Amino acid sequence: MRVIITGGAGFLGRKLAKAILERGTLTGPEGSETPVTGLVLFDNVTPDDFGGRAEAVTGDIGDGAAVRRLIGADAASVFHLAAIVSAGAEEDFALGYRVNLDGTRHVLEACRALARPPRLVFASSIAVYGGDLPDVIEDDTPPLPQTSYGIQKLVGEQLIHDYTRKDYIDGRALRLPTIMVRPAPNRAASTWASSIIREPLQGRDYDCPVEPHVAMACLSPRRTVDAFIAVHNLPGERLGLKRTLLLSGIRATAADMADAVAHNAGNRRTGAIRWKPDPATMRIVGGWPGEARGARAEALGIAPDATIDDIVRGFIADDLAGGGAEGEAGR
């Protein structure tokens, strides 16, 4: 069973690859647990080969020929995580569409050429929502993206549905809330939600660009990786016609995040958190939902984190205890 992860050098791609290697199996085309005999990580920078346990392939997701070579006849499953994050897609219109939309089309077309439809998991985002939003988004909240990134993700979801309808793939898409804590900053508008935890825990002062009351819908990398694998392994009939799932993200304010740092720092010397709201950042994140409730995903066994303290403790255990650091990709 050959498994491919696009965006395999990124933050979530590496964590997903590690989890798959540790499991050793995924649900195969016949619906039973099948040994993973090949794991391919694809990115525009060189991915980690995990000591020779994975194949690292460097290339451009916007190059259709490269993607066709990547997804060969023996591909059984594809996790499509490669993307330009929100701020990058907004600043460079052409690049955002080349990577986030054309790249997704290239992946789908390569899958369509296979003799057996592969399972495909697509990383979408709650950036598909926008406009006059409620504080809590739910399964029936209508998408109305207000950024190029959000539009590209919503179109990608619809393509997943159409290619699944035509039996070219067995697809499923996950709308991800803010994933935290990331071990390095990126260009996403939500990056402060990781920095307010990561920087003080590493002994560095941090100037927070939002006010303490600003809330985010948060999900840990652990739960996100669990969700990718769980939704991959679900039989298609459990999902039915609706192949997009909203993942639950717990509500946490910037003040809650600062408190969680203090509660869980142990004997670390922590940096100071200074509140220095930036008007531009506040305009972007002020209208975002503070919580995401994916009842359908939860009914399928895909659970959120319990508390912001759990998220912080997971970051300390996974990324600080061993001194690990990882690359970036995300919302």
Coordinates of C-alpha atoms in Angstrom, one line a residue:
M1 CA 0.0 0.0 0.0
R2 CA 1.6 3.2 -1.2
V3 CA 0.6 6.4 0.6
I4 CA 1.4 10.0 -0.6
I5 CA 1.4 13.2 1.5
T6 CA 1.7 16.5 -0.4
G7 CA 3.1 19.2 1.8
G8 CA 5.1 16.5 3.4
A9 CA 7.8 18.8 4.7
G10 CA 5.4 21.0 6.5
F11 CA 4.2 21.2 10.1
L12 CA 1.2 18.8 9.8
G13 CA 2.7 16.8 7.0
R14 CA 5.6 15.7 9.1
K15 CA 3.5 14.9 12.1
L16 CA 1.1 12.9 9.9
A17 CA 4.0 11.0 8.4
K18 CA 5.4 10.1 11.8
A19 CA 2.0 8.9 12.9
I20 CA 1.5 6.7 9.9
L21 CA 5.0 5.2 10.3
E22 CA 4.3 4.4 13.9
R23 CA 0.9 2.8 13.1
G24 CA 2.3 0.8 10.1
T25 CA -1.2 0.3 8.6
L26 CA -4.1 2.2 7.2
T27 CA -7.4 1.0 5.8
G28 CA -6.7 -0.3 2.3
P29 CA -8.7 -0.3 -0.9
E30 CA -10.5 -3.5 0.2
G31 CA -11.6 -1.9 3.4
S32 CA -9.3 -3.8 5.8
E33 CA -6.2 -2.8 7.7
T34 CA -3.3 -3.0 5.3
P35 CA 0.4 -2.6 5.9
V36 CA 1.8 0.7 4.5
T37 CA 4.6 -0.5 2.2
G38 CA 5.6 2.9 0.9
L39 CA 5.2 6.4 2.3
V40 CA 6.1 9.3 -0.1
L41 CA 6.5 12.9 1.2
F42 CA 6.2 15.6 -1.5
D43 CA 7.0 19.3 -1.1
N44 CA 8.8 22.2 -2.7
V45 CA 11.6 21.9 -0.1
T46 CA 13.2 18.6 0.7
P47 CA 11.1 16.6 3.2
D48 CA 12.6 14.4 5.9
D49 CA 12.9 10.7 4.9
F50 CA 12.6 9.6 8.6
G51 CA 15.8 7.6 8.5
G52 CA 15.0 6.0 5.2
R53 CA 11.5 4.9 6.2
A54 CA 9.9 7.4 3.8
E55 CA 10.7 8.5 0.3
A56 CA 11.3 12.3 0.0
V57 CA 10.4 13.9 -3.3
T58 CA 11.0 17.6 -4.0
G59 CA 8.8 19.3 -6.6
D60 CA 6.2 21.9 -7.5
I61 CA 2.5 21.1 -6.8
G62 CA 1.7 23.5 -9.6
D63 CA 3.6 21.4 -12.1
G64 CA 1.0 18.9 -13.5
A65 CA 3.7 16.6 -15.0
A66 CA 5.5 16.4 -11.7
V67 CA 2.3 15.5 -9.8
R68 CA 1.5 12.8 -12.4
R69 CA 4.9 11.3 -11.8
L70 CA 4.3 11.5 -8.1
I71 CA 1.0 9.7 -8.1
G72 CA 1.8 6.6 -10.0
A73 CA -0.2 3.5 -10.7
D74 CA 0.5 2.0 -7.2
A75 CA -0.9 4.9 -5.2
A76 CA -3.6 3.7 -2.8
S77 CA -4.1 6.9 -0.6
V78 CA -3.3 10.6 -0.9
F79 CA -3.3 13.2 1.9
H80 CA -3.4 16.5 0.1
L81 CA -2.0 19.1 2.5
A82 CA 0.1 21.3 0.2
A83 CA -1.0 24.9 0.2
I84 CA 0.0 28.6 0.3
V85 CA -1.3 30.0 3.7
S86 CA -3.8 32.7 4.0
A87 CA -1.7 35.9 4.0
G88 CA 0.6 34.5 1.2
A89 CA -2.4 33.6 -1.0
E90 CA -3.9 37.1 -0.5
E91 CA -0.7 38.9 -1.2
D92 CA 0.3 36.9 -4.3
F93 CA -3.0 36.3 -6.2
A94 CA -1.4 34.3 -9.0
L95 CA 0.7 32.1 -6.7
G96 CA -2.2 31.3 -4.5
Y97 CA -4.3 30.1 -7.3
R98 CA -1.4 28.2 -8.9
V99 CA -0.7 26.2 -5.7
N100 CA -4.1 26.0 -3.9
L101 CA -6.4 25.5 -6.9
D102 CA -4.3 24.4 -9.9
G103 CA -2.2 22.1 -7.5
T104 CA -5.4 20.5 -6.2
R105 CA -6.6 20.0 -9.8
H106 CA -3.3 18.3 -10.7
V107 CA -3.6 16.0 -7.7
L108 CA -7.2 15.0 -8.7
E109 CA -6.4 14.5 -12.3
A110 CA -3.4 12.3 -11.5
C111 CA -5.8 10.3 -9.2
R112 CA -8.4 10.1 -12.0
A113 CA -5.9 8.4 -14.2
L114 CA -5.4 5.5 -11.8
A115 CA -7.1 2.1 -12.5
R116 CA -8.4 2.0 -8.9
P117 CA -9.9 5.1 -7.2
P118 CA -7.6 6.1 -4.3
R119 CA -8.7 7.4 -1.0
L120 CA -8.0 11.1 -0.8
V121 CA -8.1 13.4 2.2
F122 CA -8.0 17.1 1.5
A123 CA -7.0 19.7 4.1
S124 CA -9.6 22.5 3.9
S125 CA -10.0 25.4 6.4
I126 CA -12.6 27.4 8.3
A127 CA -11.4 30.2 6.1
V128 CA -14.3 29.1 3.9
Y129 CA -16.5 31.0 6.3
G130 CA -16.7 34.8 6.3
G131 CA -18.9 37.8 6.4
D132 CA -21.3 38.4 9.3
L133 CA -20.5 35.2 11.2
P134 CA -21.9 33.9 14.5
D135 CA -19.4 33.4 17.3
V136 CA -19.8 29.7 17.0
I137 CA -19.7 28.0 13.5
E138 CA -21.5 24.7 13.1
D139 CA -22.1 22.1 10.4
D140 CA -24.9 24.2 8.8
T141 CA -23.1 27.5 8.9
P142 CA -23.0 28.6 5.2
P143 CA -19.6 29.2 3.7
L144 CA -18.9 32.7 2.4
P145 CA -15.2 33.1 2.1
Q146 CA -13.8 36.7 2.1
T147 CA -10.2 35.8 1.1
S148 CA -8.7 34.2 -2.0
Y149 CA -7.4 31.4 0.3
G150 CA -10.9 30.7 1.6
I151 CA -12.3 30.6 -1.9
Q152 CA -9.6 28.3 -3.1
K153 CA -10.3 25.9 -0.3
L154 CA -14.0 26.0 -0.9
V155 CA -13.5 25.2 -4.6
G156 CA -11.2 22.4 -3.6
E157 CA -14.0 20.9 -1.4
Q158 CA -16.4 21.0 -4.3
L159 CA -13.9 19.4 -6.6
I160 CA -13.5 16.6 -4.0
H161 CA -17.2 16.1 -4.1
D162 CA -17.4 16.0 -7.9
Y163 CA -14.5 13.6 -8.4
T164 CA -16.0 11.3 -5.8
R165 CA -19.4 11.5 -7.4
K166 CA -17.8 10.4 -10.7
D167 CA -15.9 7.5 -8.8
Y168 CA -12.5 8.9 -9.8
I169 CA -11.5 9.1 -6.1
D170 CA -13.0 8.2 -2.7
G171 CA -12.6 11.7 -1.3
R172 CA -13.1 13.4 2.0
A173 CA -12.3 17.0 3.1
L174 CA -11.7 18.4 6.6
R175 CA -12.3 22.0 7.5
L176 CA -9.6 22.7 10.0
P177 CA -9.8 25.4 12.7
T178 CA -6.7 27.1 14.0
I179 CA -4.0 24.4 14.5
M180 CA -1.8 25.2 17.5
V181 CA 0.8 25.2 18.8
R182 CA 3.1 25.5 15.7
P183 CA 6.8 25.2 16.4
A184 CA 7.6 28.2 14.2
P185 CA 5.7 31.2 12.9
N186 CA 4.2 31.3 9.5
R187 CA 2.5 34.0 7.4
A188 CA -1.1 33.0 8.4
A189 CA -3.2 35.6 10.1
S190 CA -3.7 33.2 13.0
T191 CA 0.0 32.7 13.8
W192 CA -0.2 34.8 16.9
A193 CA -2.2 32.1 18.6
S194 CA 0.8 29.8 18.5
S195 CA 3.4 32.5 19.1
I196 CA 1.7 33.6 22.4
I197 CA 2.4 30.1 23.7
R198 CA 5.6 29.0 21.9
E199 CA 7.7 32.2 22.5
P200 CA 7.2 32.5 26.3
L201 CA 7.7 28.8 26.8
Q202 CA 11.0 29.1 25.0
G203 CA 12.1 32.0 27.3
R204 CA 11.4 34.8 24.8
D205 CA 9.2 37.8 25.4
Y206 CA 6.2 38.2 23.0
D207 CA 4.3 41.3 21.9
C208 CA 0.7 40.0 21.3
P209 CA -0.9 41.8 18.4
V210 CA -4.5 41.2 19.6
E211 CA -6.4 42.2 22.7
P212 CA -6.8 39.6 25.6
H213 CA -10.5 39.0 24.8
V214 CA -10.0 37.9 21.2
A215 CA -11.0 34.2 20.9
M216 CA -9.9 31.5 18.4
A217 CA -11.4 28.1 17.5
C218 CA -8.4 25.9 18.4
L219 CA -7.3 22.3 17.7
S220 CA -4.1 20.6 18.6
P221 CA -1.8 18.9 16.0
R222 CA -2.3 15.6 17.9
R223 CA -6.1 15.8 17.3
T224 CA -5.7 17.0 13.8
V225 CA -3.5 14.1 12.8
D226 CA -5.9 11.7 14.5
A227 CA -8.7 13.2 12.5
F228 CA -6.8 12.8 9.2
I229 CA -6.2 9.1 9.9
A230 CA -9.7 8.5 11.2
V231 CA -11.5 10.1 8.3
H232 CA -9.2 8.3 5.9
N233 CA -10.1 5.0 7.5
L234 CA -13.9 5.6 7.5
P235 CA -15.9 3.6 4.9
G236 CA -17.2 5.9 2.2
E237 CA -20.8 5.0 3.0
R238 CA -20.4 6.4 6.5
L239 CA -19.8 9.8 4.9
G240 CA -22.5 9.5 2.3
L241 CA -22.9 12.4 -0.2
K242 CA -21.5 15.0 2.2
R243 CA -17.8 14.5 1.9
T244 CA -16.8 17.7 3.9
L245 CA -16.5 17.6 7.6
L246 CA -16.1 20.5 10.0
L247 CA -13.7 19.7 12.8
S248 CA -14.5 21.0 16.3
G249 CA -12.2 23.7 17.7
I250 CA -12.5 24.7 21.3
R251 CA -12.9 28.3 22.3
A252 CA -9.8 30.0 23.8
T253 CA -9.1 33.7 24.2
A254 CA -5.7 35.2 24.1
A255 CA -5.9 35.6 27.9
D256 CA -6.8 31.9 28.2
M257 CA -3.7 31.1 26.2
A258 CA -1.5 33.3 28.4
D259 CA -2.9 31.6 31.5
A260 CA -2.2 28.2 30.1
V261 CA 1.4 29.1 29.6
A262 CA 1.6 30.1 33.3
H263 CA -0.2 27.0 34.5
N264 CA 2.0 24.5 32.5
A265 CA 5.4 26.1 32.3
G266 CA 6.7 24.1 35.3
N267 CA 10.2 25.2 36.2
R268 CA 10.9 26.8 32.8
R269 CA 11.9 30.5 32.8
T270 CA 9.2 32.0 30.7
G271 CA 9.3 35.2 28.6
A272 CA 6.8 38.0 29.2
I273 CA 3.6 38.5 27.2
R274 CA 3.0 42.1 26.4
W275 CA -0.3 43.2 25.0
K276 CA 0.3 45.5 22.0
P277 CA -2.8 45.3 19.8
D278 CA -2.2 45.9 16.1
P279 CA -5.2 47.5 14.4
A280 CA -4.6 45.7 11.1
T281 CA -4.4 42.3 12.9
M282 CA -7.5 43.1 15.0
R283 CA -9.4 44.0 11.8
I284 CA -8.6 40.6 10.3
V285 CA -9.2 38.3 13.3
G286 CA -11.8 40.3 15.2
G287 CA -14.7 38.9 13.1
W288 CA -13.4 35.3 13.1
P289 CA -15.5 32.7 15.0
G290 CA -14.4 31.9 18.5
E291 CA -15.5 28.3 18.4
A292 CA -16.2 25.5 15.9
R293 CA -18.7 22.7 16.7
G294 CA -18.5 19.9 14.2
A295 CA -21.3 17.7 15.5
R296 CA -21.1 15.4 12.5
A297 CA -17.4 14.8 12.8
E298 CA -17.8 14.1 16.6
A299 CA -20.6 11.6 15.9
L300 CA -18.1 9.8 13.6
G301 CA -15.6 9.6 16.5
I302 CA -13.4 12.6 15.7
A303 CA -13.1 14.5 19.0
P304 CA -11.7 17.9 19.8
D305 CA -9.3 18.7 22.6
A306 CA -10.8 19.1 26.1
T307 CA -9.0 22.3 27.2
I308 CA -6.4 24.8 26.1
D309 CA -4.2 23.4 28.9
D310 CA -4.3 20.0 27.1
I311 CA -3.1 21.7 23.9
V312 CA -0.3 23.5 25.7
R313 CA 0.8 20.3 27.5
G314 CA 0.8 18.4 24.2
F315 CA 3.1 21.1 22.6
I316 CA 5.5 20.9 25.5
A317 CA 5.6 17.1 25.3
D318 CA 5.9 16.8 21.5
D319 CA 7.9 19.8 20.5
L320 CA 9.8 21.2 23.6
A321 CA 10.7 18.2 25.7
G322 CA 13.0 16.8 23.0
G323 CA 13.9 20.1 21.5
G324 CA 12.2 19.2 18.3
A325 CA 11.3 21.8 15.6
E326 CA 9.4 21.4 12.4
G327 CA 8.7 23.1 9.1
E328 CA 5.6 25.1 8.4
A329 CA 2.4 24.9 6.4
G330 CA -1.1 25.9 7.4
R331 CA -4.0 28.4 7.7

